[in-house]
Structures are given as C-alpha cells and as structure tokens.
XYZ file of C-alpha atoms in Angstrom:
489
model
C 128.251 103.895 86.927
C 129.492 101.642 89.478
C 127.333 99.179 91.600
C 127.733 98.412 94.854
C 127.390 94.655 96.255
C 126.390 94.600 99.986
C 126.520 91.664 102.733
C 124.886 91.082 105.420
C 124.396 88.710 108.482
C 121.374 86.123 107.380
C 119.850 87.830 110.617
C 120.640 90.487 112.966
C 118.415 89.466 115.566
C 120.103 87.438 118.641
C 118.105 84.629 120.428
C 118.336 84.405 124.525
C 118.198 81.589 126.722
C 115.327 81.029 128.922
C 117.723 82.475 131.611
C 116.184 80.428 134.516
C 117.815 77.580 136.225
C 116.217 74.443 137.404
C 114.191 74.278 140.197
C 112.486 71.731 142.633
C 109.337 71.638 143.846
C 110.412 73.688 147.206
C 110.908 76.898 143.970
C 107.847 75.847 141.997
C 104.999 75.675 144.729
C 103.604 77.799 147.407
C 104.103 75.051 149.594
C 107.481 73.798 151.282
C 107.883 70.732 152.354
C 107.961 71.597 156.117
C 104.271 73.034 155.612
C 103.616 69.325 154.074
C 104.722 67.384 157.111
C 103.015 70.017 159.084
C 99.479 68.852 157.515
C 99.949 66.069 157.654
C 100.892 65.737 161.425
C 98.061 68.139 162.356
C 95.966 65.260 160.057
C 97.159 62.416 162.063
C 96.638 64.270 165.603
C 92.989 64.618 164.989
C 92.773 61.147 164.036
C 94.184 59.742 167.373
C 91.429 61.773 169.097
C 88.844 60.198 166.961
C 89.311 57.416 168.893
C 88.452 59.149 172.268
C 84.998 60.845 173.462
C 85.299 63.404 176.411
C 82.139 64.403 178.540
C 82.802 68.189 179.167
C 82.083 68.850 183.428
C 79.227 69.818 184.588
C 78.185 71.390 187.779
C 75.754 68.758 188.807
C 78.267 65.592 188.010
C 82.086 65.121 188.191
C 82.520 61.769 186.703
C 84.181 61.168 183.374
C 84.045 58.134 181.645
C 86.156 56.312 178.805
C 84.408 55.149 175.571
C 86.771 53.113 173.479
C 84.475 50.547 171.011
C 85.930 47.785 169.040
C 85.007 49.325 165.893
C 86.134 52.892 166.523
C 89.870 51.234 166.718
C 89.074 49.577 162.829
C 87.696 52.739 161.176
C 90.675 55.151 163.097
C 93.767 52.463 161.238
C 91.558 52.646 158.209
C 91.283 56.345 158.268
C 95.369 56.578 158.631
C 96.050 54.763 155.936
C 93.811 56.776 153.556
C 94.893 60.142 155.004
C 98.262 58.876 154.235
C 97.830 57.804 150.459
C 96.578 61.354 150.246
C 99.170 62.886 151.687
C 101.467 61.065 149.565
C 99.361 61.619 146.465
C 99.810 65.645 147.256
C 103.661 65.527 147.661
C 103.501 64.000 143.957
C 101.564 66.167 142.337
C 103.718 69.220 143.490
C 107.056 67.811 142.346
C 107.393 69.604 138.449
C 110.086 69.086 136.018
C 112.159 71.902 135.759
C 112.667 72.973 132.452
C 115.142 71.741 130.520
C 117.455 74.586 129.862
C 117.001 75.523 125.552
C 119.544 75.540 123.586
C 120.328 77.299 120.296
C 119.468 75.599 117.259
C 121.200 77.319 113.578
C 120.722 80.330 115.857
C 117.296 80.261 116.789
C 116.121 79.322 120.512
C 113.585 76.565 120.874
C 112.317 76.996 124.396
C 110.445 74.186 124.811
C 108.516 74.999 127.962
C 109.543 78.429 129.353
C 106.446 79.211 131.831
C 107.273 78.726 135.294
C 105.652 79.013 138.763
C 105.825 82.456 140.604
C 105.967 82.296 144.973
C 105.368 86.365 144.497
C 107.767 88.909 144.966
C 108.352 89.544 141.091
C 107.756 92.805 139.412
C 106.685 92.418 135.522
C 109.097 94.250 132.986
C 105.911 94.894 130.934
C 103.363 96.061 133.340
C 105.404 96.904 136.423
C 103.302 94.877 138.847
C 104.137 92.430 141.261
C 103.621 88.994 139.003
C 102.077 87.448 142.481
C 101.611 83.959 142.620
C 100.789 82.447 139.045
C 102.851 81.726 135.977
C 105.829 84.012 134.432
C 108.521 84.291 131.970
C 111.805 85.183 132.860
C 113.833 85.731 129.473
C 115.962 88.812 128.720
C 117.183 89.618 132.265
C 113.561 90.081 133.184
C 110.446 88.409 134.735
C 106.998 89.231 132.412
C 103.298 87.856 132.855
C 103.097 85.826 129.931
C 100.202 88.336 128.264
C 102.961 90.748 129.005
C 105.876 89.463 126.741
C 104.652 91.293 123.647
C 106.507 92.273 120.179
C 107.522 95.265 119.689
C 106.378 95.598 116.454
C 102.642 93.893 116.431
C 102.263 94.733 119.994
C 100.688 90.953 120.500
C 102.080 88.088 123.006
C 105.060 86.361 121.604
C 103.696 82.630 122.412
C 105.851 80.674 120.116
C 108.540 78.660 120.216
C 111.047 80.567 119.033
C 111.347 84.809 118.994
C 114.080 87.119 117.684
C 115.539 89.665 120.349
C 117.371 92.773 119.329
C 118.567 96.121 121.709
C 116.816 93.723 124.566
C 113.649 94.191 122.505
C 111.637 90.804 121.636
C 110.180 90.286 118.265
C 107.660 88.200 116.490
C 110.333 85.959 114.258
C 107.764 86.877 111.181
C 107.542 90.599 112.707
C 111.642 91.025 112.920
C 112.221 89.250 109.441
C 109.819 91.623 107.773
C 111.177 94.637 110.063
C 115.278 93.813 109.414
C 115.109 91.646 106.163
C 115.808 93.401 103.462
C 113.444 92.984 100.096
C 114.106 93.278 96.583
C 113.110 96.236 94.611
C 112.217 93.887 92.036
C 110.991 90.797 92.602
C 109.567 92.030 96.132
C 110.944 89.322 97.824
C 113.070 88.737 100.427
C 116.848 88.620 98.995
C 118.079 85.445 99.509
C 121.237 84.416 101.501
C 124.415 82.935 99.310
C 126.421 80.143 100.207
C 128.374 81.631 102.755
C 124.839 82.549 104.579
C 125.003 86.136 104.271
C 122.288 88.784 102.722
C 123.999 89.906 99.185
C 122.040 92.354 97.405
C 123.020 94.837 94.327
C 122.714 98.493 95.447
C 122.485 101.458 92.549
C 124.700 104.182 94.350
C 122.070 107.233 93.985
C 118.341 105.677 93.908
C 119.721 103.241 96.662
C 118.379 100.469 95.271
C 118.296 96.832 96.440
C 117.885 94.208 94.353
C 118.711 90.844 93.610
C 121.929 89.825 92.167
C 120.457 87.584 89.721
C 117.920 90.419 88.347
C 121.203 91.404 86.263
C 121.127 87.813 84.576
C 118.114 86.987 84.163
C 117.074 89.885 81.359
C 115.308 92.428 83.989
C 115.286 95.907 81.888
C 117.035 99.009 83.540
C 115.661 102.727 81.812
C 118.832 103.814 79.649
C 118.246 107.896 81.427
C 118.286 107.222 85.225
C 119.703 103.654 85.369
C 116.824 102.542 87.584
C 115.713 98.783 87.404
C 112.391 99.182 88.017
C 109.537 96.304 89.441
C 108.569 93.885 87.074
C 105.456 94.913 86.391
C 106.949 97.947 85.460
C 106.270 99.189 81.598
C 109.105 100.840 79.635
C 108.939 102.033 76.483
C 110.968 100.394 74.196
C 112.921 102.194 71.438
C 114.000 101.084 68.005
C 117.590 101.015 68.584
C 117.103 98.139 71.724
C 116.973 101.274 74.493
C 114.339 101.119 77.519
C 112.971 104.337 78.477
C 110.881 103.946 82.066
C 107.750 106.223 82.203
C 108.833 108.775 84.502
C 111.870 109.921 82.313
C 109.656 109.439 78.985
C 107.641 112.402 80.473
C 110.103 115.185 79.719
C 112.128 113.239 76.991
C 113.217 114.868 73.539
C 112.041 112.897 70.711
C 113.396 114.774 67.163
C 115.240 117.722 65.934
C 112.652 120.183 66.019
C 111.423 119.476 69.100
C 115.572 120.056 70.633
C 115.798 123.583 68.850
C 114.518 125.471 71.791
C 117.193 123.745 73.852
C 119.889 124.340 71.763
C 119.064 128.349 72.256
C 118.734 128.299 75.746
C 122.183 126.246 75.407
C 123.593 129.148 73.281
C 122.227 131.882 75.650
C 124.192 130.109 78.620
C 127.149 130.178 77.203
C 126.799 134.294 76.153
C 126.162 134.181 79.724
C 129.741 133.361 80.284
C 130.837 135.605 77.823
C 131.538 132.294 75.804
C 129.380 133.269 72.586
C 129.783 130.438 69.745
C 129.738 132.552 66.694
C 129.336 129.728 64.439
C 125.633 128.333 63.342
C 126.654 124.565 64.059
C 123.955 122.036 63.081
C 122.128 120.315 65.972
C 120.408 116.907 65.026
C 118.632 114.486 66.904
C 119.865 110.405 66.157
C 119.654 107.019 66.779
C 122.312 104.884 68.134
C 123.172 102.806 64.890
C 123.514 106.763 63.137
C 125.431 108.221 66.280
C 128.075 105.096 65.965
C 128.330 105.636 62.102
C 129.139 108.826 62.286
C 131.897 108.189 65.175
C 133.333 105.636 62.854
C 133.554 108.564 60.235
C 135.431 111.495 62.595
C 138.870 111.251 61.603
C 139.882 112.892 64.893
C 140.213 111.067 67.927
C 137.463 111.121 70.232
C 137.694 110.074 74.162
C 134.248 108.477 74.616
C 132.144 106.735 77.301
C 131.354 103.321 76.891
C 127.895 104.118 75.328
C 128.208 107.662 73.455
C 125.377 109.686 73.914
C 126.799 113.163 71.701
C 129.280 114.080 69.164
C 130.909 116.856 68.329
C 131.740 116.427 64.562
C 134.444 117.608 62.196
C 134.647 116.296 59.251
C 131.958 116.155 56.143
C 129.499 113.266 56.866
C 125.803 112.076 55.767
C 124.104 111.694 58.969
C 120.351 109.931 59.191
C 118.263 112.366 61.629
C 115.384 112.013 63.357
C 112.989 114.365 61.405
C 109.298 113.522 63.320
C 108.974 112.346 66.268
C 107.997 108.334 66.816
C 104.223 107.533 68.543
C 103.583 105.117 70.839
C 102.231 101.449 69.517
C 101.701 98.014 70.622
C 103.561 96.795 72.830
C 104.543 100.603 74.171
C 106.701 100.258 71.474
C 107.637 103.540 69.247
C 106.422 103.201 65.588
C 105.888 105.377 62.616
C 109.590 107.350 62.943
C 110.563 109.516 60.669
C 113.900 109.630 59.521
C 116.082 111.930 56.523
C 119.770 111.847 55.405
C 121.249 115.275 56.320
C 124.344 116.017 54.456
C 127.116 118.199 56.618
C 129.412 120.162 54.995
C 132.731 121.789 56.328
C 132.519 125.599 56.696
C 134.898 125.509 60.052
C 136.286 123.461 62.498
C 132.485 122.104 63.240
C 130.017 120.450 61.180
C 127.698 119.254 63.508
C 126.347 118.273 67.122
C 124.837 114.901 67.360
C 122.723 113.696 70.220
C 120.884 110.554 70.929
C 117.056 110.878 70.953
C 114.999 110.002 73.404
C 116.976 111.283 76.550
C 114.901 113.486 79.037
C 115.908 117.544 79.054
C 117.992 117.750 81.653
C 120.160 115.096 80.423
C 120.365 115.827 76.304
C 120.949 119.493 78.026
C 123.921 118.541 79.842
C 125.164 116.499 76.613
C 124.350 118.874 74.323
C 126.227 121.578 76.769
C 129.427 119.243 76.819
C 129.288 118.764 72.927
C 129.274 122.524 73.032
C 132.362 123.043 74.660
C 134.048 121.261 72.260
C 132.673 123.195 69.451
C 133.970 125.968 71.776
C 137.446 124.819 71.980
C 137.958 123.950 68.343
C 136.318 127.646 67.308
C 138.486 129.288 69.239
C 141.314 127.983 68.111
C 142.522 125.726 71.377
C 145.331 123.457 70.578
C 144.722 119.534 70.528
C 144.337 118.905 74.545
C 145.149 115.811 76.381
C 141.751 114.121 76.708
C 141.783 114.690 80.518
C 141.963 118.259 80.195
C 139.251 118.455 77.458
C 136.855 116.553 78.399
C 137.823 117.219 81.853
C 136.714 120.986 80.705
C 133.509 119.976 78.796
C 132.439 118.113 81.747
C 132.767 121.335 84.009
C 130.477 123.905 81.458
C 127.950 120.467 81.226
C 127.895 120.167 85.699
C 127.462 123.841 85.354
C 124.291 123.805 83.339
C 122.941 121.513 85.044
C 123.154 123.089 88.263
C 121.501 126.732 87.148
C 118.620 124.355 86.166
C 118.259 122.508 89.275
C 118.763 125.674 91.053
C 116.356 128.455 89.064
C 112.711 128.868 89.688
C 110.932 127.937 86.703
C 107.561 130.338 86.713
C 104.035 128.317 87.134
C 102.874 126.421 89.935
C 101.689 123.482 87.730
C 104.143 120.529 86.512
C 104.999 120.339 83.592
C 102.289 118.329 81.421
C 104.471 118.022 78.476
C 104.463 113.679 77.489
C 105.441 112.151 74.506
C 102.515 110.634 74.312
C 100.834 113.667 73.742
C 100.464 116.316 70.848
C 103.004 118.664 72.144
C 103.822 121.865 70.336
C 107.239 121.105 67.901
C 109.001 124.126 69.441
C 108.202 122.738 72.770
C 111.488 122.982 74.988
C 109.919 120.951 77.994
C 110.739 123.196 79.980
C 108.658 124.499 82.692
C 107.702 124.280 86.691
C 109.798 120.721 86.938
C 108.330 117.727 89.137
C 110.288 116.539 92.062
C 111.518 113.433 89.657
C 112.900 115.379 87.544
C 114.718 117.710 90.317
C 115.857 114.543 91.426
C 116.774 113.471 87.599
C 119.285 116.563 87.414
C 120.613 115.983 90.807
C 120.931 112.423 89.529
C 122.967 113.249 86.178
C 124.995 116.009 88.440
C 126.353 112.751 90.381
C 126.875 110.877 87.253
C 129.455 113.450 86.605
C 130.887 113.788 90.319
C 131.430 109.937 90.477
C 132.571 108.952 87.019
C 135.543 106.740 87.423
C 136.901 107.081 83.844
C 140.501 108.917 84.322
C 139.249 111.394 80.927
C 135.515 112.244 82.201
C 135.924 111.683 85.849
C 139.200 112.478 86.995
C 139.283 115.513 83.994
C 136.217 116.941 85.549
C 137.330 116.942 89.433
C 140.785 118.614 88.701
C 139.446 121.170 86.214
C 136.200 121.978 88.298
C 138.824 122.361 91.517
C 140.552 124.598 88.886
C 137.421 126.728 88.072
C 136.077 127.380 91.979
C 139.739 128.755 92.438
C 140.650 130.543 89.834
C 137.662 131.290 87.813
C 136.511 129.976 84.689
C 138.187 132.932 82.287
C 141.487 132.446 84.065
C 141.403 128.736 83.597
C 140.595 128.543 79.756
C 143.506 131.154 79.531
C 145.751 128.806 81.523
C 145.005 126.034 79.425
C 144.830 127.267 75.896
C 148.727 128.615 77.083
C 150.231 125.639 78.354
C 147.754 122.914 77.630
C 146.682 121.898 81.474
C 144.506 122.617 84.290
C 146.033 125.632 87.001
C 146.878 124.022 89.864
C-alpha cells in the first residue's frame, strides 16, 4: 500500500498592509488650519476692545466719553501674549505622526500603530454605519470601528499586532493556525515545516490520514488489518509472531481453526453459487507467521506472493503447526496461553491444504481464504500452469467479489455484532452478523487494497481480468483462459 507525502505552504493566510497613506494634521483633526487662524483672530479682536469702554446713548444725554487707563494698556499686551502661547500650544497638539507605513516581516505584518482619526463620512465594513468622527481602521480595502474588525472564527476584535487574512476575511493568527494548520493524527501536534519551509505530512490513501513523517522512524505501531497508525495512547494488542492488532479490528478477528470453519462453508457455498463447486475436502488451518513462511519454504511450486503472505494454497505433503485454541488476552494486552498442534498433510490431489494467518478480522481472512480458494479451484480443475498475472490476477477477482456480496447484503438483526476476542465466544462462531459501520468501512477498505495494488501479478492481474469478467462474464472468461492461457480482451 502506497503512502502519499503531501506539501504545503508554511501558511496559507496572506498579511495586508495598513492600506492608508500618511497624513497631516489638516487629515487627522476636525480642525483645518484656516479655522485655527480664524480663532485666533476672532481672540485677538476681542482683546483690542478690552482696551475700550463705550457708554451706550441714552435719551436724556448724548455725550460719549473715552476711558483709556494706564493699566488697562499692561494687562491687554499681557493678555496677547498668553492668548498667543495658547494658540500656539493648540496648533501643536493637533499635529500627529502619521503612521509609518508596516511592512512585512517573514510574511507576517507588524502594524505598529494602525488606528487613525476619522473627519466622518466613512461607512464601517462591519456594522455599516457611518464611523463619524472618532478612531478607525482601514485595512483590507475597507474602513472598520476598531470593535468592529473581528475574526472570523472567534468572532472577537483582532487587537494585535499582527493578523492572518484569507478570501478578504481577517483572522486571529492563533484562530487561522488552528483553522488551516494541519495536525498530526498522532502526536496531535501541529506538523512541523521542513527545511524548505513547507507543511510535509504522510497521508494513508483510504483513512486519509495525516501524520508526521518521523512517526514512521521513531517505532509508532500501525494495526497489521487496516494499516491505520493510530494515537499514541492508542492500545494494540500485540501478537506472538511481532503483529499489532488495533482494537477495532480485534473485535471481529478469527483467532484458531475451529473458530474459521463456519467461514470456510459460507466460502464453499459462494463458490456453488457460481456454479464453481470444489469437490475436494481441502484442509483449512489457522497459523502463525513463522508456520505460514515454513510451509512456503516447503511448496515446491512457485508461488507469486505479496511482500507479507497472509494465505497459501499448498501442494505438496508438509507438517504444518496450527493454531488449535484460541490465545487470551494477558498483561500487557498481550496474547498468552496459545495452543498449538503439528498437523500432518497428506497428498490425495492437487491440494493439501489452505493456510491462513490468524488473527485477521472476517472480512479480510474471507477475502484470503476466497483467493486461496481459487487456486485450489484452478489446480482441481485441471487449469494449466498460468502466468502469475493471469492467476492471481483471477484469484484476486473471485476474492473482490466476495467481498463485495458482504459489504452489500443485509445481515438480519438490528444489534452489532458483540462477538470480541476477549470474550467466551461460541467455537463455531463465524462473526458474522448485523456488521458495525467500521467494519463496513473495513471491507470497503480491503476492496481498495485490491483496486490499488501496484504489484504487476496482484494489481495489474486483477484490473485486466476483472475488466475481463464485467464484459464477458465470469464462465466465459475461465473458458478463455483455461484454452489459451490469458485474460479475453
């Protein structure tokens, strides 16, 4: 099963400049300066009258007369000069810096004073009012009240420094990272950037995965059914032969040779189904990995296996070690106390045997045990020795094919199935039952281990014999191959 490695950008989000341009005081205040110089000419006016008292007319006297002190003239100059440090004190205070335009810094802006006086006639992008005369914002082509410039994900004022922007939306740097960021399935934290300063995370092609690409150094345990690396404080139970099995798939997993007999039947009745009866009683046992590579070693025919075999199809007279009871769970959820026996297989036919590995849930050591079947098939009938392309090619079809009339039937019961191997399970028990949605996903899973397998026997074999089968029909396709050898094309 392949991997897939992804990159990305260290961060999608795109940081604006405080898009206003420097202004002076005339910009920044409600006041020009010609209102200024107004005040303060109106100021000094008054003061030159100071100096002057006039006697209104009256009816009874016409004279007017001229009052002009000695002191009057002091306190007037003093006056002047004070109204004219305050005038000059006003004109100061008014003049603001502009704000220094911001500029990017490893791509993040650091705007380092972005409110700014309004003189009215701006309408808020957040609120739609007129902003009036007070402080705004004017970032992302628009003018906000500063309570208005919220994150779209928190809802709250962005007030810091520095904020991500993405589809002219502003975000909380802390809001977008945990938003856009992508975190590992494992670890739960966020993947990493390399050296180049992209994202690079593994992705499993099904479960969709992401995780990060040291997890597969540093020892972290993948379940040997669905391929899933799991969190870390995951348990798995761990068989004898080095295999981890995670919880989920333990639930419906096939732990000895009596407990696979029901299987095999239903197995047998599929392929009467097809009119594809197997007339000879082959052996079905249960095995460990050390047992299923021993007897490998031992088949004197050539086999075209996957890089870890999972079945066999034997030929030739062997002592195989089966699993007789099956193991319980110990310290450690560790299996103990497994029972094992020597079964001795003896050539009647072309097939002595059918060896699976224990441990795998139904729906998988189903669609192995229906592959292994095939072959039987083949080698009962009499099919010459086929390239491995077509035959496992061919196997591979009759194993998709179970699979999918147990993914697609209707199981009776409205309760999942409660079969564990933890649990005291009948020995004929077949597992099967109303199936959970893991383990509808589980067959849909092992259905694409098949449609994606890149090995030119099982992958390549499968596509071209399955295209051969939807157009021609399985009977017409075994005929066409048991006469010249390939798939119809």
């Amino acid at each position: 099963m392949d991997w897939w490695t992804k990159d990305l950008e260290g961060s999608s989000s795109s940081w604006p400049f405080w898009d206003e341009p420097p202004r002076s005081v005339d910009d920044l205040s409600s006041f020009d300066e010609g209102e200024i110089e107004c005040a303060i000419a109106l100021s000094l006016s008054e003061e030159n009258q100071k100096g002057k008292k006039v006697i209104e007319e009256d009816n009874e006297s016409e004279q007017s007369e001229e009052y002009q002190p000695e002191e009057d003239e002091k306190d007037v100059t003093a006056q002047l000069e004070e109204d004219e440090l305050l005038a000059i004190a006003i004109q100061e205070s008014l003049i603001l810096e502009p704000p220094p335009r911001a500029g990017y810094d490893s791509g993040n802006l650091v705007p380092p004073n972005p409110l700014i006086f309004s003189s009215g006639n701006r309408i808020c992008a957040g609120c739609n009012t007129d902003i009036g005369h007070g402080q705004f914002l004017s970032c992302i082509g628009s003018v906000w009240h500063p309570d208005c410039f919220c994150c779209t994900v928190c809802k709250l004022p962005i007030t810091d420094y520095e904020f991500s922007v993405s589809g002219n939306r502003p975000y909380h740097k802390s809001c977008y990272r945990e938003l856009n960021h992508p975190r590992c399935d494992v670890c739960n934290k966020f993947i990493p950037t390399n050296s180049a300063g992209l994202i690079e995370y593994r992705a499993h092609p099904f479960w969709l995965q992401k995780y990060c690409p040291s997890h597969e150094r540093d020892g972290t345990p993948r379940c040997c059914s669905c391929e899933r690396m799991e969190p870390r404080d995951t348990r798995y139970i761990s068989l004898d032969d080095g295999r981890k099995l995670c919880l989920e798939c333990l639930d419906s997993a096939i732990m000895d040779t009596q407990e696979c007999q029901p299987l095999y039947f239903e197995i047998r009745e599929f392929y009467e189904g097809l009119n594809m009866k197997v007339e000879q009683e082959v052996p079905l046992l249960l095995v460990e990995r050390p047992a299923l590579n021993e007897a490998m070693e031992g088949e004197k025919i050539a086999h075209h296996h996957l890089p870890e075999t999972r079945g066999l199809c034997l030929s030739e007279e062997q002592t195989v070690t089966t699993v007789l009871r099956r193991p319980r769970i110990g310290a450690g959820y560790r299996f103990v106390d497994m029972i094992t026996e020597p079964y001795r297989l003896s050539r009647r036919s072309e097939v002595t045997a059918i060896l699976i590995l224990f441990g795998l849930p139904r729906l998988l050591t189903g669609s192995i045990l229906a592959h292994e079947m095939m072959h039987a098939w083949l080698r009962l009938k009499g099919y010459p020795n086929l390239r491995p392309d077509v035959e496992e090619g061919i196997c591979q079809v009759l194993a998709h094919m179970w699979l999918d009339s147990e993914i697609y039937s209707s199981p009776g019961g409205e309760a999942a199935s409660s079969a564990s191997s933890s649990s005291s399970s009948s020995p004929a028990s077949s597992k099967k039952g109303q199936r959970s949605e893991f383990e509808k996903k589980l067959g849909k899973f092992f259905e694409h281990q098949i449609e994606t397998d890149a090995s030119p026997a099982y992958g390549e074999g499968f596509r071209i014999g399955n295209k051969a089968v939807l157009k021609y029909g399985l009977r017409s396709t075994l005929d066409h191959i048991k006469m010249t050898g390939n798939f119809p094309v």
